[in-house]
């Protein structure tokens, strides 16, 4: 039994409005088809055209070398600097335009123009050089969402140091593991940053994480929280002292196209985190290109991606992609519901946000909090919405469309990964008629397909494995320090095809429907079911906000479905509701998918970037101890509570 059975039925369709299409960069289906065909049939010509829009220090001589697969080389022989693409290239045309519009959790606001950002990054870069940081060195960045985080990233890029950003919510232990694996020699952090009305003491975590690691010779500390910190005068330096006497001019280091730009760690389901390696030109061309087409940016847009720079979404769609496109980027330090449930919408109204990009987990939280928090605010400037990170259930999609988008904004449901560097499967907002729950079609340059275990392409509407059949510029180049694991994880299964680890199907219109991680697939009586589809059926019930399903061993059916359900606050949780939900799933998708067990919970265990950790729920469902990497869980107490509730 090879296939994943698809049971989700979704017939609603939302073409872009005539107004939106009229103003969009791409608005014509035939034009998308033409560009897409060219990008696949003649990738050299397509990518030369895109790369030619950007300022090279030296031109490339060959677009792609795939002879040493699975390690691609793009734009061979070219020289460039990523920070120059984000900053220097805009100085003449939009030097006074706001690059970063920032709001802190307490409500303090900063506006930084492209000219100012260029000067700040240059001073920062000179300061790092003065501390002996040089091309190829690894610098760990562990900061809250303040402008200096973006500056730190760009300052590293400017001098050719390889940045490794670690999300500020990780523990000292997780940080230490990443510092050691990357062989980092310098760190950039803050005294502390605001989160949910409190100061997180980041410097303290850094101190703990590098205790005994002598290779870290410098810790740059930005003052933000004004909390007390311990100080090691030989190693630690305040950011304001570091940059005080530095000139606002720092010639960007000429980087080879394939020189590393950054490492970013992502957790595997087991074992230690993987250091995903991205190089300079391919990544930058991909980030620039996808931002331009997917977010359809115009000169006067105020663009807000709510991710943290500690994730790939923040790298590609807060820093590199939007800045390479000369956009005004809103950056927000704090939690979505601090000090009140409408904070995100208040920020949208206050700053006139036009393009808004967030995650399904956030959307489901807002559904639960109630429409009134959204409706209090004037969101009429919004023109485009996006989501990323997990499959979005059709009901959450519809809510986003109706309540946030006022039924006028296209939604781009963007499928991609840390490994892919940029968006891969996505609607083009002026072209694609969207279907709730589908990431729709591949972006130009992406040869995506659904195959069976042997690599044969499956016909429409058969669930299988999602692969990418051709290299693309922003693909990862390997895992830091572990190329064997790179080959094993992504290439061993199919050889020539990149295997993403996700299950999906493609419908009769060529639209992709992501069904979740294949590791999570449930096998009931020989039928392989997608977690996404059963969860969507549960969430389509009027009293369910969020659901996660896993398989647990069953003598009769092999696996049985165990569902963890977060109901809305208004409903009484009892056996009646339990029975109603079981019946609801049976009606929506068939008896086969009826959960054998439903457990109610106020919260699901999630990673710090908001993904449901089904691996942990499987342990709970089976009543066994949890093993494996726990460093990425957001809130350990959620897991403890689930175990307590065990019947
Ligand atoms: C999932 C985030 C469905 C998927 C950019 C992928 C999605 C993993 C979507 C990568 C989407 C991301 N629809 N699933 N639109 N976007 N995913 O590395 O399972 O944090 O493999 O990158 O998230 O997560 P990562």
XYZ file of C-alpha atoms and ligand atoms in Angstrom:
672
model
C 0.000 0.000 0.000
C 1.881 2.908 -1.406
C -0.447 5.802 -1.660
C -1.827 8.196 0.887
C -5.564 8.277 0.472
C -7.136 11.621 0.000
C -10.515 12.282 1.486
C -10.718 16.048 1.565
C -13.343 17.632 -0.668
C -13.100 21.314 -1.320
C -14.913 23.013 -4.162
C -14.754 26.663 -3.224
C -12.673 28.860 -5.497
C -11.540 32.434 -5.177
C -10.166 34.176 -8.255
C -8.396 37.499 -7.639
C -10.695 40.492 -7.939
C -10.517 42.513 -11.147
C -9.092 45.441 -9.152
C -6.334 43.389 -7.628
C -5.421 41.752 -10.922
C -5.399 45.061 -12.785
C -2.670 46.442 -10.529
C -0.678 43.213 -10.095
C 2.744 42.491 -11.512
C 1.425 39.298 -13.083
C -2.258 39.095 -13.881
C -2.479 36.845 -16.856
C -2.679 33.051 -16.761
C -0.996 32.774 -20.170
C 1.913 34.906 -18.945
C 2.374 32.655 -15.886
C 2.280 29.606 -18.148
C 4.845 31.148 -20.487
C 7.211 32.145 -17.675
C 6.794 28.810 -15.931
C 7.514 26.839 -19.137
C 10.590 28.925 -19.847
C 11.831 28.488 -16.278
C 11.610 24.703 -16.607
C 12.612 24.235 -20.265
C 15.369 26.835 -20.335
C 16.346 27.564 -16.741
C 19.604 29.219 -17.785
C 17.762 31.885 -19.733
C 15.093 32.343 -17.072
C 17.467 32.705 -14.133
C 19.919 34.850 -16.104
C 17.071 37.247 -16.648
C 16.209 37.391 -12.949
C 19.811 37.603 -11.744
C 20.478 40.327 -14.322
C 18.110 42.624 -12.416
C 20.598 42.741 -9.548
C 23.994 44.473 -9.242
C 26.924 42.061 -9.531
C 30.516 42.960 -8.727
C 31.577 40.443 -11.333
C 29.227 38.599 -13.678
C 28.759 34.837 -13.536
C 30.064 32.700 -16.380
C 27.797 29.664 -15.968
C 24.272 29.573 -14.525
C 24.176 26.053 -13.072
C 26.584 23.222 -12.462
C 24.752 20.069 -11.330
C 27.593 17.681 -12.075
C 28.420 17.145 -8.406
C 24.869 16.437 -7.351
C 23.342 16.604 -4.861
C 25.375 19.773 -4.322
C 24.341 22.391 -6.874
C 26.390 25.408 -7.864
C 24.623 28.457 -9.253
C 25.929 31.582 -10.980
C 29.448 30.224 -11.105
C 32.235 32.765 -11.128
C 29.964 35.610 -10.030
C 30.865 38.022 -7.235
C 28.343 39.914 -5.147
C 27.489 40.996 -1.656
C 24.086 40.256 -0.132
C 24.046 43.369 2.050
C 24.879 45.536 -0.969
C 21.883 44.016 -2.771
C 19.679 44.944 0.185
C 21.105 48.398 0.911
C 23.601 50.046 -1.417
C 21.537 49.414 -4.498
C 18.650 51.477 -3.108
C 20.577 54.531 -1.914
C 20.227 56.600 -5.065
C 16.597 55.796 -5.772
C 15.056 55.365 -2.313
C 17.640 56.398 0.259
C 15.069 58.257 2.334
C 12.390 55.596 2.097
C 11.704 53.714 5.336
C 13.367 50.328 5.226
C 12.466 49.133 8.712
C 9.450 50.368 10.592
C 9.676 48.860 14.037
C 7.490 48.665 17.093
C 8.614 47.271 20.423
C 6.301 45.321 22.665
C 5.911 48.295 25.043
C 4.857 50.423 22.056
C 8.069 52.326 21.258
C 8.464 53.001 17.526
C 11.504 53.481 15.276
C 11.675 54.307 11.593
C 14.917 53.593 9.808
C 15.481 54.722 6.241
C 17.542 52.819 3.706
C 20.280 55.442 4.089
C 20.302 55.097 7.874
C 20.212 51.332 7.724
C 23.144 51.365 5.310
C 25.139 53.539 7.727
C 24.214 51.471 10.790
C 25.081 48.199 9.087
C 28.381 49.622 7.864
C 29.350 50.801 11.341
C 28.354 47.443 12.792
C 30.401 45.655 10.126
C 33.438 47.827 10.838
C 33.016 47.159 14.547
C 32.965 43.403 13.984
C 36.089 43.667 11.848
C 37.803 45.657 14.590
C 37.100 42.720 16.925
C 38.821 40.410 14.479
C 35.728 38.864 12.881
C 36.546 38.017 9.283
C 35.231 36.354 6.143
C 34.193 32.747 6.739
C 33.984 33.073 10.547
C 30.726 31.865 12.092
C 28.821 34.368 14.188
C 25.899 33.282 16.330
C 23.079 35.820 16.668
C 20.670 35.398 19.583
C 18.398 38.389 19.840
C 14.853 39.618 20.221
C 13.034 41.153 17.252
C 14.651 44.582 17.292
C 16.180 46.413 14.307
C 19.703 45.534 15.471
C 18.871 41.892 14.723
C 18.415 42.703 11.027
C 21.485 44.929 11.211
C 23.564 42.124 12.737
C 22.542 39.749 9.959
C 23.395 42.295 7.266
C 26.654 43.323 8.970
C 27.815 39.703 8.899
C 26.850 39.442 5.236
C 28.715 42.660 4.533
C 32.048 41.297 5.752
C 31.462 37.733 4.601
C 31.030 36.234 8.073
C 28.557 33.332 8.146
C 25.632 34.068 10.442
C 23.840 31.466 12.472
C 20.714 33.008 13.957
C 19.267 31.104 16.896
C 15.720 32.011 17.917
C 15.748 34.048 21.142
C 13.295 31.681 22.819
C 15.686 28.727 22.781
C 17.340 27.634 26.008
C 21.034 27.988 26.818
C 21.431 24.276 26.165
C 19.933 24.426 22.687
C 22.031 27.515 21.982
C 25.202 25.818 23.141
C 24.603 22.821 20.896
C 24.230 25.142 17.890
C 27.284 27.248 18.791
C 29.415 24.135 19.123
C 28.159 22.528 15.949
C 28.760 25.704 13.937
C 32.149 26.397 15.516
C 31.094 29.997 16.191
C 33.776 32.450 17.321
C 31.634 35.503 18.045
C 28.143 36.122 19.375
C 25.708 39.005 19.069
C 22.974 39.322 21.667
C 21.022 41.739 23.861
C 20.917 42.364 27.566
C 17.252 41.367 27.314
C 14.168 41.728 25.159
C 10.442 42.103 25.798
C 8.148 39.124 25.610
C 4.640 39.014 27.112
C 5.300 41.988 29.363
C 8.533 40.592 30.779
C 12.206 40.941 29.951
C 13.855 37.768 28.683
C 17.467 37.826 29.924
C 19.251 36.846 26.720
C 22.796 37.787 27.703
C 22.521 35.492 30.696
C 21.585 32.584 28.420
C 24.542 33.351 26.172
C 26.911 33.442 29.173
C 25.654 30.045 30.247
C 25.767 28.598 26.747
C 29.419 29.487 26.117
C 30.798 28.637 29.509
C 33.990 26.746 28.825
C 33.895 27.364 25.053
C 37.057 29.428 24.643
C 36.720 29.799 20.896
C 34.052 32.489 21.366
C 36.272 35.558 21.693
C 33.652 38.291 21.380
C 30.120 38.835 22.633
C 28.497 42.012 21.313
C 25.617 43.140 23.552
C 22.880 45.491 22.383
C 21.198 47.388 25.200
C 17.465 46.853 25.017
C 16.058 45.478 28.252
C 18.220 47.613 30.582
C 18.320 44.587 32.896
C 21.466 43.817 34.873
C 24.045 41.670 33.152
C 27.276 40.010 34.196
C 30.277 41.284 32.337
C 33.524 39.736 31.156
C 35.621 42.708 30.065
C 37.865 40.691 27.788
C 35.064 39.087 25.862
C 31.991 41.313 26.117
C 31.484 44.634 24.356
C 28.446 46.908 24.279
C 27.115 47.485 20.789
C 26.981 51.252 21.357
C 30.678 51.231 22.270
C 31.555 48.928 19.387
C 30.107 51.242 16.752
C 30.769 54.616 18.431
C 33.903 55.545 16.512
C 33.332 53.485 13.411
C 32.954 55.141 10.014
C 29.555 54.838 8.316
C 31.244 53.434 5.298
C 32.349 49.836 4.900
C 33.015 48.522 1.420
C 31.061 45.277 0.997
C 33.252 42.184 0.788
C 33.173 40.659 -2.704
C 31.708 37.198 -2.140
C 31.842 34.309 -4.523
C 28.396 33.124 -5.592
C 28.895 29.860 -3.724
C 30.463 31.317 -0.569
C 28.292 30.436 2.433
C 25.876 33.164 3.536
C 24.378 31.503 6.588
C 23.644 28.385 8.578
C 20.211 27.935 10.100
C 19.380 25.027 12.378
C 16.164 23.114 11.985
C 15.113 20.180 14.073
C 14.930 16.709 12.671
C 12.334 14.387 14.204
C 15.162 12.663 16.051
C 18.786 13.303 16.745
C 20.575 16.602 16.776
C 19.390 19.652 14.830
C 20.459 20.009 11.220
C 22.565 23.020 10.214
C 21.044 23.945 6.877
C 23.659 25.663 4.725
C 22.760 28.385 2.234
C 25.206 30.108 -0.078
C 25.182 33.652 -1.356
C 24.009 34.148 -4.943
C 21.447 31.394 -5.407
C 19.774 32.119 -2.094
C 19.640 35.850 -2.753
C 18.323 35.486 -6.301
C 15.649 33.109 -4.996
C 14.635 35.381 -2.104
C 14.491 38.412 -4.385
C 12.507 36.626 -7.095
C 9.934 34.951 -4.845
C 9.303 38.109 -2.816
C 8.779 40.099 -5.972
C 6.199 37.749 -7.487
C 4.459 36.256 -4.480
C 3.989 39.448 -2.452
C 3.593 41.554 -5.562
C 5.345 44.401 -3.778
C 4.769 47.971 -4.869
C 6.709 51.046 -3.867
C 4.112 52.210 -1.339
C 3.401 48.880 0.363
C 3.852 48.426 4.084
C 4.775 44.792 4.346
C 4.563 42.765 7.547
C 5.760 39.220 8.025
C 5.034 38.226 11.621
C 7.697 35.498 11.813
C 10.842 35.817 13.891
C 14.168 36.369 12.126
C 15.240 33.224 14.004
C 13.321 31.154 11.426
C 13.904 30.837 7.699
C 10.719 32.819 7.081
C 12.314 35.771 8.856
C 15.589 35.395 6.959
C 13.962 35.264 3.540
C 10.846 37.378 4.047
C 11.749 39.951 6.694
C 15.367 40.619 5.847
C 16.785 39.484 2.525
C 13.808 39.251 0.143
C 11.903 42.426 1.033
C 15.019 44.568 1.468
C 16.439 43.361 -1.851
C 13.128 44.567 -3.297
C 13.374 47.961 -1.577
C 10.266 47.407 0.541
C 9.161 49.026 3.789
C 9.204 46.205 6.317
C 7.301 46.294 9.584
C 9.060 44.477 12.393
C 7.404 43.823 15.763
C 9.210 42.753 18.903
C 6.542 41.198 21.040
C 3.883 38.556 21.424
C 0.726 38.631 19.252
C -1.619 39.034 22.198
C 0.330 41.419 24.444
C -1.042 43.534 26.010
C -4.375 42.591 24.398
C -5.873 40.078 21.993
C -6.089 42.606 19.171
C -2.445 43.685 19.138
C -1.685 42.425 15.622
C -4.715 44.209 14.170
C -3.938 47.360 16.101
C -0.458 47.318 14.528
C -1.930 46.759 11.054
C -4.212 49.744 11.487
C -1.635 52.031 13.083
C 1.069 51.432 10.495
C -1.182 51.005 7.471
C -0.074 47.470 6.708
C -0.957 46.439 3.148
C 0.631 42.979 2.876
C 0.407 40.610 5.840
C 2.138 37.221 6.109
C 1.610 34.915 9.100
C 1.278 31.262 10.161
C -1.769 28.964 10.455
C -1.095 28.498 14.168
C -1.523 32.251 14.688
C -4.687 32.273 12.590
C -6.210 29.424 14.616
C -5.378 31.296 17.813
C -7.182 34.382 16.528
C -10.205 32.324 15.517
C -10.371 31.100 19.070
C -10.036 34.587 20.565
C -13.063 35.787 18.611
C -13.816 38.092 15.682
C -14.437 41.156 17.823
C -10.702 41.764 18.340
C -10.202 41.992 14.608
C -13.342 43.952 13.876
C -12.385 46.718 16.305
C -9.674 47.804 13.872
C -9.681 49.379 10.468
C -7.959 46.885 8.187
C -9.076 48.463 4.932
C -5.493 49.069 3.778
C -4.751 45.336 3.671
C -4.627 44.094 0.094
C -2.824 40.762 0.284
C -2.590 38.010 2.920
C -0.228 35.086 3.200
C 0.358 31.987 5.301
C 3.254 29.598 5.825
C 4.482 26.874 8.108
C 1.805 24.210 8.181
C -1.136 23.119 6.112
C -3.951 25.578 6.717
C -7.328 23.966 7.284
C -9.980 25.241 4.887
C -12.066 26.594 7.781
C -9.181 28.679 9.127
C -8.507 29.854 5.571
C -12.130 30.962 5.197
C -11.984 32.847 8.469
C -8.775 34.627 7.391
C -10.401 35.499 4.077
C -13.636 36.769 5.612
C -12.695 38.375 8.887
C -9.163 39.678 8.228
C -9.249 40.077 4.460
C -12.754 41.490 4.254
C -13.347 39.057 1.366
C -11.255 41.285 -0.874
C -7.640 40.173 -0.282
C -6.112 37.222 -2.117
C -4.467 34.679 0.199
C -1.122 33.212 -0.774
C -0.709 29.864 0.995
C 3.015 29.355 0.478
C 4.632 25.932 0.768
C 8.369 25.810 1.344
C 11.036 24.781 3.875
C 14.207 25.951 5.597
C 15.920 23.703 3.081
C 14.331 25.282 0.006
C 15.405 28.783 1.084
C 12.369 30.385 -0.508
C 8.747 29.858 -1.473
C 8.212 26.906 -3.839
C 4.490 26.256 -4.242
C 2.175 29.230 -4.019
C -0.574 31.169 -5.675
C 0.464 34.198 -7.733
C -1.942 36.674 -6.222
C -2.968 38.416 -9.451
C -3.320 35.203 -11.438
C -4.294 32.163 -9.430
C -7.850 31.303 -8.438
C -7.225 29.990 -4.930
C -8.871 27.008 -3.252
C -8.957 27.042 0.562
C -6.337 24.626 1.873
C -4.287 24.352 -1.315
C -0.873 25.949 -1.856
C -1.911 25.759 -5.530
C 0.892 25.626 -8.115
C 4.684 25.723 -8.300
C 6.426 29.054 -8.608
C 8.582 29.651 -11.667
C 11.684 27.473 -11.578
C 10.154 24.785 -9.363
C 9.625 21.362 -10.907
C 7.414 19.817 -8.221
C 5.770 16.418 -8.598
C 3.914 13.742 -6.627
C 5.495 10.301 -6.827
C 5.066 6.864 -5.301
C 7.713 5.065 -3.238
C 9.536 4.080 -6.439
C 9.653 7.575 -7.830
C 6.921 7.115 -10.444
C 4.727 10.149 -10.952
C 1.188 9.566 -9.720
C -1.938 10.561 -11.630
C -4.119 13.440 -10.374
C -5.735 13.101 -6.939
C -3.509 10.295 -5.755
C -1.732 11.109 -2.518
C 2.005 10.447 -2.560
C 5.375 11.984 -1.837
C 6.240 15.537 -2.771
C 9.530 15.835 -4.672
C 11.375 18.527 -6.593
C 12.881 17.110 -9.764
C 15.304 19.862 -10.734
C 17.731 21.982 -8.726
C 16.671 25.564 -7.954
C 18.859 28.539 -7.009
C 17.950 28.881 -3.317
C 18.184 25.174 -2.458
C 20.335 24.174 0.483
C 23.897 23.196 -0.367
C 24.300 20.728 2.462
C 24.241 20.268 6.219
C 26.988 22.046 8.095
C 29.690 19.524 8.904
C 27.616 16.503 7.887
C 27.329 15.966 4.146
C 26.538 12.278 4.638
C 23.426 13.127 6.574
C 22.525 15.602 3.817
C 22.656 12.883 1.150
C 20.899 10.388 3.374
C 18.039 12.684 4.443
C 17.088 14.326 1.168
C 18.513 12.280 -1.684
C 18.861 8.632 -0.685
C 15.242 7.830 -1.457
C 15.096 8.937 -5.093
C 18.645 9.808 -6.166
C 17.876 12.591 -8.617
C 14.851 14.056 -6.900
C 14.880 16.188 -3.783
C 12.581 14.544 -1.232
C 10.957 17.091 1.024
C 9.464 14.684 3.585
C 5.899 15.884 2.947
C 2.946 13.979 1.571
C 0.725 15.703 -0.972
C -1.636 15.212 -3.875
C -2.119 17.190 -7.027
C -5.671 17.718 -8.256
C -7.058 17.761 -11.775
C -6.177 21.464 -12.129
C -2.568 20.825 -11.172
C -3.033 22.293 -7.684
C -0.980 20.839 -4.830
C -2.625 19.902 -1.532
C -0.029 19.343 1.191
C -1.117 16.497 3.475
C 1.499 16.840 6.211
C 4.792 15.176 7.047
C 4.954 11.590 5.832
C 6.319 10.561 9.232
C 2.919 11.557 10.625
C 0.777 9.543 8.188
C -1.682 7.196 9.907
C -2.371 3.716 8.631
C -5.866 2.433 9.461
C -6.711 -1.021 8.113
C -4.182 -0.555 5.339
C -5.463 2.885 4.372
C -2.853 5.580 4.686
C -4.545 8.738 5.879
C -3.192 12.249 6.014
C -3.212 13.976 9.405
C -4.103 17.238 7.701
C -7.325 15.912 6.244
C -8.686 14.340 9.408
C -7.742 17.463 11.360
C -9.494 19.656 8.821
C -12.644 17.616 9.199
C -12.502 18.115 12.964
C -11.843 21.835 12.674
C -14.800 22.217 10.333
C -17.045 21.380 13.317
C -18.487 24.573 14.768
C -17.067 24.010 18.252
C -13.517 22.984 17.355
C -10.668 25.493 17.179
C -7.711 23.249 16.667
C -7.052 19.537 16.360
C -4.154 17.157 15.996
C -4.502 13.502 15.144
C -2.006 10.678 15.514
C -2.053 6.943 15.085
C -1.711 4.542 17.992
C -1.334 0.797 17.825
C -4.581 -1.111 17.448
C -4.907 -4.882 17.365
C -7.612 -4.883 14.748
C -6.898 -1.972 12.438
C -3.106 -1.742 12.754
C -3.383 1.853 13.805
C -6.335 3.694 15.252
C -6.860 7.438 15.174
C -6.411 9.321 18.404
C -7.519 12.948 18.165
C -6.463 15.778 20.451
C -9.013 18.543 20.209
C -9.123 22.118 21.470
C -12.779 23.152 21.669
C -13.992 26.742 21.794
C -14.702 28.260 25.183
C -18.495 28.268 24.803
C -19.068 24.543 24.643
C -19.429 21.982 27.415
C -16.855 19.279 27.079
C -18.506 15.926 27.622
C -19.172 12.555 26.035
C -21.933 14.113 23.972
C -19.475 16.395 22.244
C -17.062 13.516 21.849
C -19.684 11.397 20.112
C -20.778 14.327 17.957
C -17.227 14.911 16.769
C -16.696 11.268 15.923
C -19.899 11.306 13.929
C -18.918 14.563 12.256
C -15.648 13.100 10.975
C -17.409 9.958 9.791
C -19.846 12.108 7.849
C -17.234 14.449 6.431
C -14.784 11.860 5.219
C -16.082 8.389 5.980
C -16.248 5.844 8.775
C -12.691 4.829 8.097
C -11.398 8.111 9.469
C -13.630 8.141 12.550
C -11.338 8.709 15.548
C -11.228 5.797 17.972
C -10.505 8.204 20.766
C -10.904 11.931 21.337
C -9.091 13.816 24.063
C -9.888 17.401 24.872
C -7.108 19.798 25.707
C -6.669 23.537 26.053
C -3.369 23.526 24.213
C -1.383 21.320 21.872
C 2.365 20.807 22.125
C 4.039 22.960 19.488
C 7.491 23.873 18.346
C 8.587 27.396 19.033
C 7.729 28.273 15.449
C 4.177 27.023 15.967
C 4.122 23.585 14.379
C 2.167 20.870 16.162
C 4.547 18.202 17.486
C 2.657 15.026 16.593
C 5.678 12.947 17.531
C 5.058 13.859 21.189
C 1.331 13.273 20.905
C 2.036 9.775 19.602
C 3.943 9.074 22.805
C 1.031 10.377 24.867
C -1.485 8.348 22.864
C 0.573 5.214 23.353
C 1.123 6.019 27.029
C 4.897 5.769 26.715
C 7.827 7.896 27.787
C 8.958 10.619 25.457
C 12.397 10.217 23.984
C 14.236 12.234 21.366
C 14.987 15.917 21.030
C 12.827 18.119 23.271
C 14.787 21.339 22.873
C 12.351 22.811 20.366
C 9.112 22.471 22.336
C 7.459 25.760 23.186
C 5.837 24.917 26.470
C 6.710 21.752 28.333
C 3.783 22.124 30.710
C 1.373 21.434 27.835
C 2.782 17.963 27.539
C 2.649 17.382 31.278
C -1.015 18.404 31.321
C -1.864 16.041 28.492
C -0.305 13.193 30.435
C -2.190 14.089 33.608
C -5.470 13.994 31.729
C -4.835 10.460 30.676
C -7.773 8.242 31.396
C 5.370 22.598 6.436
C 8.922 26.956 6.905
C 1.577 23.001 4.240
C 5.821 21.437 5.588
C 8.994 27.888 5.684
C 7.296 21.738 5.373
C 3.623 23.676 5.005
C 7.683 22.324 6.692
C 3.450 24.945 4.394
C 8.889 23.234 6.599
C 2.231 25.186 3.696
C 5.386 24.884 5.375
N 1.332 24.181 3.643
N 2.686 22.730 4.921
N 1.957 26.350 3.117
N 4.566 25.667 4.648
N 4.821 23.691 5.615
O 11.532 24.375 7.590
O 5.643 20.244 6.311
O 10.077 25.583 9.303
O 8.036 20.589 5.061
O 9.996 26.103 6.863
O 6.533 23.053 7.120
O 9.079 23.938 7.791
P 10.238 25.000 7.958
